[in-house]
Amino acid sequence: MEAVDAGGHLIIKDIDTLLLFNTIDSGLYRIESITEKLFILIKKHGIEAARDIIKQEDVNHVAEEKIEELKENGFLDPLPEITPPDTVPITGASLNVSHDCNLSCRYCYGGGGTYVGEKCYMDEPVGELSIDRLIEWSNGKKEVYVTFFGGEPLLNMKLIEHLVAYGDRKGDSEGKRIWYSITTNGTLLTEETVNFLNEHNFSVLVSMDGPQFIQDTNRPFKNGKGSFDVAVPQIRKLISTRKGNVTARATLTRDCMSLNTIIKGLRDVGFKYVHIEPVTAEKSRSFALCEKDFDKLKGEYKAVGRVFLDNILKGTPFGFSNIVRTINMIYNSTVRYYPCGAGKNMVAVDPHGGIYLCHRFTGMEEFSLGTIYDPDFSLQRKILHMPVDSREGCKDCWARHLCGGSCWQENYFYNNQIDEPYKPRCDLFKYIAALSMVIFSKIHEKDKELLDRMFEKNEPFYRKVDSREEVKNKKQRR
């Protein structure tokens, strides 16, 4: 696979596949070699000069048709100007209900669950006021999102139960629907907890790193004992009640860089959806990735991509979100101006009511938005005025509207600036995005109706975008 930056858009060549990706609207197009040549000439010399050059060749008779196609699909449009707002409604809050954890993960960014502070738990008054504030800050939005986080949030299960009951009552009285989610290590799941999560339609993310030899190395208990044998039976109880609809979030370290090994281990547990991210750690740590490791990971993703494609074509797809997310964005013609909702429309609240950009910035005063008692949204305005199109190092990148400029916290960790991405992560993301586009194209070529069938099953993995009018018509039919 060869990916070539073409004037801020992307040309992808893979054996018999030639694709053109529109950065502006996330449109993906299968093209012919004449279109590729024309587009490169236009980007280098302008339309008239490209016409003069192409007149000297036998393909001049189709050149005008291809130029019109490029115009119609927005490839020759000037970049739209982005005018960021000063404020937007806050619709999501991550509540750190427990600054405590029963595991001792060796790469933990949260200081063993306490965020380099004292062990503590959120109480009812702080939790209730956090929900009150979320509803207040959401303004006219009818849906808001509450995530229970830690540490290990299930160490404070009684508060979670209380806040869900409180949130439902408060939401009903204010005409709001509250959606709940939780991130857990799975070791404390019980039948009662599983029933509660299902009854209240929780989205559940389980932190688990793969098969036993990886899990027990990376995520032991405080006493050093491995957590796999304890976590797996509990997790399977949860998965069995949800037909596999639980996501595993794995952290990849240098000790095992085989993505297929990690994915197979998690699928053997029963997970239907898997997301993997490289560890964020000082380069001196033995498990940290070096720049060469990121290059090796490209080969790992290529291997996973083959397995992923084979499974899709056999009718047995699995949700590897690192690939699915790009395909999903193309499917929905989505553009992203920010890496996530952190500080934009989502915040994190610590056990004492402190508000932060996101849970990964908890305890860092430079990323504080005040408290639930005395909020200060000046940082939100700063974030909103840093869309990816205005950021040096990002504004000319073809992948900018797919990644939004990379995770704020990872940027800060590696470069001490939230708006300066870490290049090895950027390069890996771009490789995965281009690979995902090739996979999309191959599925469409093999079975055009497969993508629609998958979408009808509520698994929106793919769509080939042929034109802006088609996008408009499909959206109107939904």
Coordinates of C-alpha atoms in Angstrom, one line a residue, residues 9-362:
H9 CA -6.0 15.2 0.2
L10 CA -4.8 11.6 -0.1
I11 CA -4.2 9.2 -3.0
I12 CA -4.0 5.5 -2.0
K13 CA -2.5 2.8 -4.3
D14 CA -2.8 -0.8 -3.4
I15 CA -2.3 -3.4 -6.1
D16 CA -5.3 -2.9 -8.3
T17 CA -7.0 -0.3 -6.2
L18 CA -6.6 3.5 -6.7
L19 CA -8.5 5.7 -4.2
L20 CA -8.8 9.4 -3.6
F21 CA -9.8 10.7 -0.2
N22 CA -11.4 14.1 0.3
T23 CA -10.1 15.7 3.5
I24 CA -12.8 18.3 3.6
D25 CA -15.8 16.0 3.9
S26 CA -14.3 12.6 4.5
G27 CA -15.5 11.4 1.0
L28 CA -13.7 8.3 -0.4
Y29 CA -13.7 7.7 -4.2
R30 CA -12.4 5.0 -6.5
I31 CA -10.6 6.7 -9.4
E32 CA -8.8 6.0 -12.6
S33 CA -5.1 6.7 -13.3
I34 CA -6.1 9.7 -15.5
T35 CA -7.9 11.3 -12.6
E36 CA -4.9 10.7 -10.4
K37 CA -2.6 12.4 -12.9
L38 CA -4.9 15.3 -13.5
F39 CA -5.4 15.9 -9.8
I40 CA -1.7 16.0 -9.1
L41 CA -1.1 18.4 -12.0
I42 CA -3.9 20.7 -10.9
K43 CA -2.6 20.8 -7.4
K44 CA 0.9 21.6 -8.6
H45 CA 0.2 23.9 -11.5
G46 CA -3.5 24.9 -11.5
I47 CA -6.3 23.9 -13.8
E48 CA -5.3 25.8 -16.9
A49 CA -1.7 24.6 -16.8
A50 CA -2.9 21.0 -16.2
R51 CA -5.2 21.3 -19.3
D52 CA -2.2 22.4 -21.4
I53 CA -0.1 19.6 -20.2
I54 CA -2.7 16.9 -20.7
K55 CA -3.5 18.2 -24.3
Q56 CA -0.2 16.7 -25.3
E57 CA -1.4 13.2 -24.5
D58 CA -4.1 10.9 -25.9
V59 CA -6.3 11.2 -22.9
N60 CA -7.3 14.8 -23.5
H61 CA -10.9 13.7 -24.6
V62 CA -11.7 12.5 -21.1
A63 CA -9.8 15.1 -19.2
E64 CA -12.6 17.7 -19.0
E65 CA -15.0 15.0 -17.7
K66 CA -12.6 14.1 -14.9
I67 CA -12.0 17.7 -14.0
E68 CA -15.8 18.2 -13.7
E69 CA -16.0 15.2 -11.5
L70 CA -13.2 16.6 -9.2
K71 CA -15.1 19.9 -9.1
E72 CA -18.4 18.2 -8.4
N73 CA -17.0 16.3 -5.5
G74 CA -15.3 19.2 -3.9
F75 CA -11.6 18.4 -4.5
L76 CA -11.0 21.8 -6.2
D77 CA -12.9 23.9 -3.6
P78 CA -11.0 26.3 -1.4
L79 CA -10.7 25.2 2.2
P80 CA -13.7 26.4 4.2
E81 CA -13.0 29.0 6.9
I82 CA -13.7 27.8 10.4
T83 CA -15.1 30.2 12.9
P84 CA -15.0 28.5 16.3
P85 CA -17.6 29.4 18.9
D86 CA -16.7 30.9 22.3
T87 CA -18.8 28.3 24.1
V88 CA -20.9 25.2 23.5
P89 CA -23.2 23.3 25.9
I90 CA -21.5 20.8 28.2
T91 CA -23.3 17.5 27.5
G92 CA -20.9 14.9 29.2
A93 CA -19.3 14.5 32.5
S94 CA -16.8 11.8 33.7
L95 CA -17.3 11.4 37.4
N96 CA -14.2 10.1 39.2
V97 CA -16.3 8.4 42.0
S98 CA -13.2 6.6 43.3
H99 CA -9.6 7.7 43.7
D100 CA -8.7 4.2 44.7
C101 CA -8.0 1.0 42.8
N102 CA -7.6 -2.7 43.6
L103 CA -5.1 -3.2 40.8
S104 CA -1.5 -1.9 40.4
C105 CA -1.2 -1.5 36.6
R106 CA 2.4 -0.8 35.8
Y107 CA 1.7 2.0 33.3
C108 CA -1.1 3.7 35.2
Y109 CA -1.2 7.4 34.4
G110 CA -3.5 7.9 37.5
G111 CA -0.9 7.2 40.1
G112 CA -2.4 3.8 41.1
G113 CA -5.9 5.3 41.1
T114 CA -5.3 8.2 43.4
Y115 CA -3.9 10.6 40.8
V116 CA -0.8 11.2 42.9
G117 CA -3.0 12.3 45.8
E118 CA -4.8 10.7 48.8
K119 CA -7.1 7.8 48.4
C120 CA -10.7 9.2 48.5
Y121 CA -14.2 8.7 47.3
M122 CA -16.9 11.0 45.9
D123 CA -19.8 11.5 48.2
E124 CA -23.5 12.0 47.5
P125 CA -23.6 15.8 47.7
V126 CA -20.7 16.2 45.2
G127 CA -22.2 13.6 42.9
E128 CA -25.6 15.1 42.9
L129 CA -24.3 18.7 42.3
S130 CA -22.2 17.4 39.5
I131 CA -25.3 16.0 37.8
D132 CA -27.2 19.2 38.5
R133 CA -24.4 21.2 36.9
L134 CA -24.3 19.0 33.9
I135 CA -28.0 19.4 33.3
E136 CA -27.6 23.2 33.8
W137 CA -24.7 23.5 31.4
S138 CA -26.3 21.3 28.7
N139 CA -28.7 24.2 28.0
G140 CA -31.2 23.1 25.4
K141 CA -29.7 19.7 24.7
K142 CA -32.1 16.9 25.5
E143 CA -29.5 14.1 26.1
V144 CA -26.5 14.2 28.4
Y145 CA -23.9 11.6 29.3
V146 CA -22.5 10.5 32.6
T147 CA -19.4 8.2 32.8
F148 CA -18.4 6.6 36.1
F149 CA -14.7 6.5 36.3
G150 CA -11.8 6.0 38.8
G151 CA -9.5 4.5 39.9
E152 CA -11.9 1.6 40.0
P153 CA -15.4 3.0 40.1
L154 CA -17.0 -0.2 41.4
L155 CA -15.3 0.4 44.7
N156 CA -18.0 3.0 45.2
M157 CA -20.9 1.1 43.8
K158 CA -23.4 2.4 46.4
L159 CA -22.8 5.9 45.1
I160 CA -23.2 4.9 41.5
E161 CA -26.6 3.3 42.4
H162 CA -27.6 6.5 44.2
L163 CA -26.5 8.8 41.4
V164 CA -28.3 6.8 38.7
A165 CA -31.5 7.0 40.7
Y166 CA -30.9 10.7 41.4
G167 CA -30.0 11.4 37.8
D168 CA -33.1 9.6 36.4
R169 CA -35.4 11.7 38.7
K170 CA -33.5 14.9 37.9
G171 CA -33.5 14.2 34.2
D172 CA -37.2 13.4 34.1
S173 CA -38.0 16.7 35.9
E174 CA -35.8 18.7 33.5
G175 CA -36.9 16.9 30.4
K176 CA -33.4 15.4 29.8
R177 CA -32.4 11.8 29.0
I178 CA -29.2 10.7 30.9
W179 CA -27.1 8.0 29.3
Y180 CA -24.7 6.1 31.6
S181 CA -21.4 4.4 31.0
I182 CA -18.6 3.0 33.1
T183 CA -15.0 2.0 32.7
T184 CA -14.0 -0.9 34.9
N185 CA -11.2 -3.5 35.3
G186 CA -14.0 -6.1 35.7
T187 CA -12.6 -7.8 38.8
L188 CA -15.4 -6.5 41.1
L189 CA -18.4 -7.4 38.8
T190 CA -21.0 -9.4 40.6
E191 CA -24.4 -10.7 39.4
E192 CA -26.1 -7.9 41.2
T193 CA -23.8 -5.3 39.6
V194 CA -24.3 -6.8 36.1
N195 CA -28.1 -6.7 36.5
F196 CA -27.9 -3.1 37.6
L197 CA -25.8 -2.1 34.6
N198 CA -28.1 -3.9 32.2
E199 CA -31.3 -2.6 33.8
H200 CA -30.0 1.0 33.4
N201 CA -28.7 0.4 29.9
F202 CA -25.0 1.2 30.7
S203 CA -22.4 1.2 28.1
V204 CA -19.5 -0.8 29.6
L205 CA -15.8 -0.5 28.7
V206 CA -13.6 -3.1 30.3
S207 CA -9.8 -2.4 30.7
M208 CA -8.1 -5.6 29.8
D209 CA -4.9 -6.1 27.9
G210 CA -5.2 -9.5 26.3
P211 CA -4.4 -13.1 27.1
Q212 CA -3.3 -14.2 30.6
F213 CA 0.4 -13.7 30.2
I214 CA -0.1 -10.1 29.1
Q215 CA -2.9 -9.2 31.6
D216 CA -1.1 -10.6 34.6
T217 CA 2.1 -8.8 33.7
N218 CA 0.5 -5.4 33.0
R219 CA -2.5 -5.4 35.4
P220 CA -1.7 -7.3 38.7
F221 CA -3.4 -6.8 42.0
K222 CA -1.8 -4.7 44.7
N223 CA -0.2 -7.8 46.1
G224 CA 1.4 -8.7 42.8
K225 CA -1.0 -11.5 42.0
G226 CA -2.3 -11.7 38.4
S227 CA -5.8 -10.4 37.8
F228 CA -6.8 -12.6 34.8
D229 CA -8.3 -15.5 36.7
V230 CA -10.4 -13.2 38.9
A231 CA -11.5 -10.8 36.1
V232 CA -12.4 -13.3 33.4
P233 CA -15.3 -15.2 35.1
Q234 CA -16.8 -11.9 36.2
I235 CA -16.4 -10.3 32.7
R236 CA -18.0 -13.4 31.1
K237 CA -21.0 -13.0 33.3
L238 CA -21.5 -9.5 31.9
I239 CA -20.8 -10.5 28.3
S240 CA -23.2 -13.4 28.5
T241 CA -26.0 -11.1 29.2
R242 CA -25.2 -8.8 26.4
K243 CA -24.5 -11.1 23.5
G244 CA -20.9 -10.0 23.5
N245 CA -21.7 -6.3 23.3
V246 CA -19.0 -5.2 25.6
T247 CA -15.8 -3.4 24.6
A248 CA -12.4 -4.3 25.7
R249 CA -9.8 -1.5 25.9
A250 CA -6.3 -2.8 25.8
T251 CA -3.0 -1.0 26.4
L252 CA -0.2 -2.2 24.2
T253 CA 3.3 -2.3 25.6
R254 CA 6.6 -3.2 24.1
D255 CA 6.5 -6.7 25.8
C256 CA 3.9 -7.9 23.3
M257 CA 3.3 -6.0 20.1
S258 CA 1.4 -8.8 18.4
L259 CA -2.0 -7.3 17.7
N260 CA -3.4 -10.6 16.6
T261 CA -2.3 -12.2 19.9
I262 CA -4.0 -9.5 21.9
I263 CA -7.2 -9.6 19.9
K264 CA -7.4 -13.4 19.9
G265 CA -6.9 -13.4 23.7
L266 CA -9.7 -10.8 24.2
R267 CA -12.1 -12.6 21.7
D268 CA -11.4 -15.9 23.6
V269 CA -12.7 -14.1 26.7
G270 CA -15.9 -13.3 24.7
F271 CA -15.4 -9.6 23.8
K272 CA -17.1 -8.6 20.5
Y273 CA -15.5 -5.2 20.3
V274 CA -11.8 -4.4 20.9
H275 CA -9.9 -1.2 21.0
I276 CA -6.1 -1.0 21.4
E277 CA -3.9 2.0 22.2
P278 CA -0.1 2.1 22.6
V279 CA 1.0 2.9 26.2
T280 CA 1.8 6.5 27.1
A281 CA 5.0 6.3 29.1
E282 CA 8.4 7.8 29.6
K283 CA 10.8 6.4 27.0
S284 CA 13.0 5.1 29.8
R285 CA 10.4 2.6 31.0
S286 CA 11.1 -0.9 29.9
F287 CA 7.6 -1.4 28.5
A288 CA 7.5 2.0 26.6
L289 CA 7.5 2.1 22.8
C290 CA 10.3 3.7 20.9
E291 CA 9.9 5.3 17.5
K292 CA 11.0 2.2 15.7
D293 CA 8.3 0.2 17.6
F294 CA 5.7 2.5 16.1
D295 CA 7.0 1.6 12.6
K296 CA 6.8 -2.1 13.5
L297 CA 3.2 -1.7 14.5
K298 CA 2.3 -0.7 10.9
G299 CA 3.1 -4.3 9.9
E300 CA 1.0 -5.6 12.8
Y301 CA -2.0 -3.5 11.6
K302 CA -1.6 -4.8 8.1
A303 CA -1.7 -8.4 9.4
V304 CA -4.8 -7.6 11.5
G305 CA -6.4 -5.8 8.5
R306 CA -6.2 -9.1 6.5
V307 CA -7.9 -11.0 9.2
F308 CA -10.5 -8.3 9.7
L309 CA -11.3 -8.3 6.0
D310 CA -11.5 -12.1 5.8
N311 CA -13.9 -12.1 8.7
I312 CA -16.1 -9.4 7.1
L313 CA -16.3 -11.2 3.8
K314 CA -17.2 -14.5 5.6
G315 CA -20.0 -12.8 7.4
T316 CA -18.4 -13.1 10.8
P317 CA -17.2 -9.5 11.5
F318 CA -15.6 -8.4 14.8
G319 CA -15.4 -4.9 16.0
F320 CA -11.7 -3.8 15.9
S321 CA -12.5 -0.1 16.5
N322 CA -9.0 1.1 15.5
I323 CA -10.0 0.2 11.9
V324 CA -13.8 0.6 12.3
R325 CA -13.6 4.2 13.5
T326 CA -12.2 5.5 10.1
I327 CA -14.6 3.4 8.1
N328 CA -17.4 4.7 10.3
M329 CA -16.4 8.3 9.8
I330 CA -16.3 7.8 6.0
Y331 CA -19.7 6.0 6.3
N332 CA -21.2 9.0 8.0
S333 CA -19.3 11.7 6.1
T334 CA -17.9 12.8 9.5
V335 CA -15.3 15.5 10.0
R336 CA -13.6 16.1 13.3
Y337 CA -12.2 19.5 14.3
Y338 CA -11.1 18.4 17.8
P339 CA -9.6 15.1 19.0
C340 CA -12.5 14.4 21.4
G341 CA -15.1 16.2 23.6
A342 CA -12.5 16.9 26.4
G343 CA -12.9 20.5 27.5
K344 CA -15.2 21.2 24.5
N345 CA -18.5 19.6 25.5
M346 CA -17.3 17.1 28.1
V347 CA -15.5 17.5 31.5
A348 CA -14.2 15.4 34.3
V349 CA -15.1 15.9 38.0
D350 CA -12.8 14.6 40.8
P351 CA -14.1 13.4 44.2
H352 CA -14.0 16.9 45.7
G353 CA -15.8 18.6 42.8
G354 CA -12.8 19.8 40.9
I355 CA -13.4 20.1 37.2
Y356 CA -10.8 19.2 34.6
L357 CA -10.3 19.0 30.9
C358 CA -10.7 15.2 31.1
H359 CA -10.0 12.4 33.5
R360 CA -6.4 12.1 32.3
F361 CA -5.7 15.7 33.5
T362 CA -7.2 15.2 36.9

